[in-house]
Amino acid sequence: MDEEPVFAFAKSFHLNSSTSSSDSVMFSIALIQNPVAQFASARGLTFMRPLWASWFSSAEALLDFHYLDYHTAASLATNYSAQLAIDAHRSGSDDYVDIVALTARQVLGATVFSGTPDDPILFLKEISSNGNFQTID
């Protein structure tokens, strides 16, 4: 437990009922892994680079891009969520919309991309206690 990362974010908002003002803040939390997996291939154990490393020279460059591209990313995410809801409703009901939205986000959160733009590889994240994943049990 002593080695787990600990972090905190804070932003003071000075709210006064006699004045009309607005204030905002954006926090980004990222999970950066490099390598993303140790892959048992025909040539032996291979440390797999993250797919983002094909476009960005460092984790800092990736995070800078994310921060500066936030409004575009948020717009694309909103469009994705809206289309997902439309498609789910056509396939089922209002209740189905909720479970599809949760499932889609769970899938995105449970995977990590590696490989190259021409040959991407999608790994499931580790879910066992021994560090292995995508095992055939």
Coordinates of C-alpha atoms in Angstrom, one line a residue:
M1 CA 0.0 0.0 0.0
D2 CA 2.9 2.4 0.6
E3 CA 3.8 2.3 -3.1
E4 CA 0.4 3.2 -4.5
P5 CA 0.1 6.6 -6.0
V6 CA -1.8 9.2 -4.1
F7 CA -3.0 12.4 -5.6
A8 CA -5.4 15.3 -4.9
F9 CA -6.9 18.1 -6.9
A10 CA -8.3 21.3 -5.5
K11 CA -9.8 24.4 -7.0
S12 CA -11.3 27.2 -4.9
F13 CA -14.5 28.7 -6.3
H14 CA -15.3 32.1 -4.8
L15 CA -19.0 32.2 -4.9
N16 CA -20.8 35.4 -3.9
S17 CA -24.5 35.7 -4.2
S18 CA -24.3 39.5 -4.8
T19 CA -22.2 39.1 -8.0
S20 CA -22.8 37.2 -11.2
S21 CA -19.7 35.4 -12.3
S22 CA -18.7 32.0 -13.5
D23 CA -15.6 29.9 -12.9
S24 CA -14.6 26.5 -14.1
V25 CA -11.8 24.0 -13.9
M26 CA -10.8 20.9 -15.9
F27 CA -8.9 18.0 -14.4
S28 CA -7.5 15.2 -16.4
I29 CA -6.6 11.8 -15.0
A30 CA -4.6 9.4 -17.2
L31 CA -3.3 5.9 -16.9
I32 CA -0.1 5.8 -18.9
Q33 CA 1.6 2.4 -19.3
N34 CA 4.7 1.7 -21.3
P35 CA 5.0 -1.1 -22.0
V36 CA 1.3 -2.0 -22.0
A37 CA 2.0 -5.8 -21.9
Q38 CA 4.6 -8.4 -21.9
F39 CA 3.5 -10.6 -24.8
A40 CA 4.6 -14.2 -25.4
S41 CA 5.3 -14.4 -29.1
A42 CA 7.1 -16.8 -31.3
R43 CA 10.3 -14.9 -30.8
G44 CA 9.9 -14.9 -27.0
L45 CA 8.7 -12.4 -24.5
T46 CA 8.1 -9.0 -26.1
F47 CA 7.4 -5.8 -24.3
M48 CA 4.5 -4.2 -26.2
R49 CA 4.6 -0.4 -26.7
P50 CA 1.3 1.5 -26.4
L51 CA -0.4 2.4 -29.7
W52 CA -0.3 6.1 -28.8
A53 CA 3.6 6.0 -29.0
S54 CA 3.1 5.7 -32.8
W55 CA 2.0 9.4 -32.8
F56 CA 3.5 11.0 -29.7
S57 CA 7.1 11.0 -28.6
S58 CA 6.4 11.1 -24.9
A59 CA 3.6 10.7 -22.4
E60 CA 3.8 14.5 -21.8
A61 CA 3.2 15.1 -25.5
L62 CA 0.2 12.8 -25.4
L63 CA -1.2 14.6 -22.3
D64 CA -0.6 18.1 -23.9
F65 CA -2.5 17.0 -27.0
H66 CA -5.4 15.6 -24.8
Y67 CA -5.6 18.8 -22.9
L68 CA -5.5 21.1 -25.9
D69 CA -7.9 18.9 -27.9
Y70 CA -10.5 18.5 -25.0
H71 CA -13.3 20.4 -26.7
T72 CA -13.0 18.3 -29.9
A73 CA -12.8 15.0 -27.9
A74 CA -15.8 16.0 -25.7
S75 CA -17.8 16.8 -28.9
L76 CA -16.9 13.4 -30.4
A77 CA -17.8 11.6 -27.2
T78 CA -21.2 13.4 -27.0
N79 CA -21.9 12.4 -30.6
Y80 CA -20.9 8.8 -29.9
S81 CA -23.1 8.7 -26.8
A82 CA -26.1 10.1 -28.7
Q83 CA -25.7 7.7 -31.6
L84 CA -25.2 4.8 -29.2
A85 CA -28.5 5.7 -27.4
I86 CA -30.3 5.9 -30.7
D87 CA -29.0 2.6 -31.9
A88 CA -29.7 0.9 -28.5
H89 CA -33.3 2.2 -28.4
R90 CA -34.0 0.9 -31.9
S91 CA -32.8 -2.5 -30.8
G92 CA -34.7 -2.6 -27.5
S93 CA -36.2 -0.2 -25.1
D94 CA -35.3 2.7 -22.8
D95 CA -33.9 0.3 -20.3
Y96 CA -31.7 -1.2 -23.0
V97 CA -30.2 2.2 -23.7
D98 CA -28.7 2.4 -20.1
I99 CA -27.2 -1.1 -20.1
V100 CA -25.6 -0.5 -23.6
A101 CA -24.1 2.8 -22.5
L102 CA -22.6 1.2 -19.4
T103 CA -21.3 -1.8 -21.4
A104 CA -19.7 0.3 -24.1
R105 CA -17.8 2.3 -21.5
Q106 CA -16.8 -0.9 -19.6
V107 CA -15.4 -2.3 -22.8
L108 CA -13.4 0.8 -23.5
G109 CA -12.1 0.9 -19.9
A110 CA -11.1 -2.8 -19.9
T111 CA -8.9 -2.7 -23.0
V112 CA -5.6 -1.3 -24.0
F113 CA -4.2 -0.6 -27.5
S114 CA -0.8 -1.7 -28.6
G115 CA 0.9 -2.4 -31.9
T116 CA 1.2 0.0 -34.8
P117 CA -1.3 2.0 -36.9
D118 CA -1.0 -0.6 -39.6
D119 CA -1.2 -3.6 -37.2
P120 CA -3.0 -2.6 -34.0
I121 CA -3.5 -5.1 -31.2
L122 CA -6.1 -4.8 -28.5
F123 CA -5.4 -6.4 -25.1
L124 CA -7.7 -7.0 -22.2
K125 CA -6.4 -5.4 -19.1
E126 CA -5.1 -7.7 -16.3
I127 CA -8.0 -8.8 -14.1
S128 CA -6.4 -11.6 -12.1
S129 CA -4.2 -11.5 -9.0
N130 CA -1.1 -13.0 -10.6
G131 CA -0.5 -10.4 -13.4
N132 CA -1.6 -12.7 -16.2
F133 CA -4.3 -11.7 -18.6
Q134 CA -6.1 -13.2 -21.6
T135 CA -5.3 -16.6 -20.3
I136 CA -7.1 -19.7 -21.5
D137 CA -8.4 -21.4 -18.4

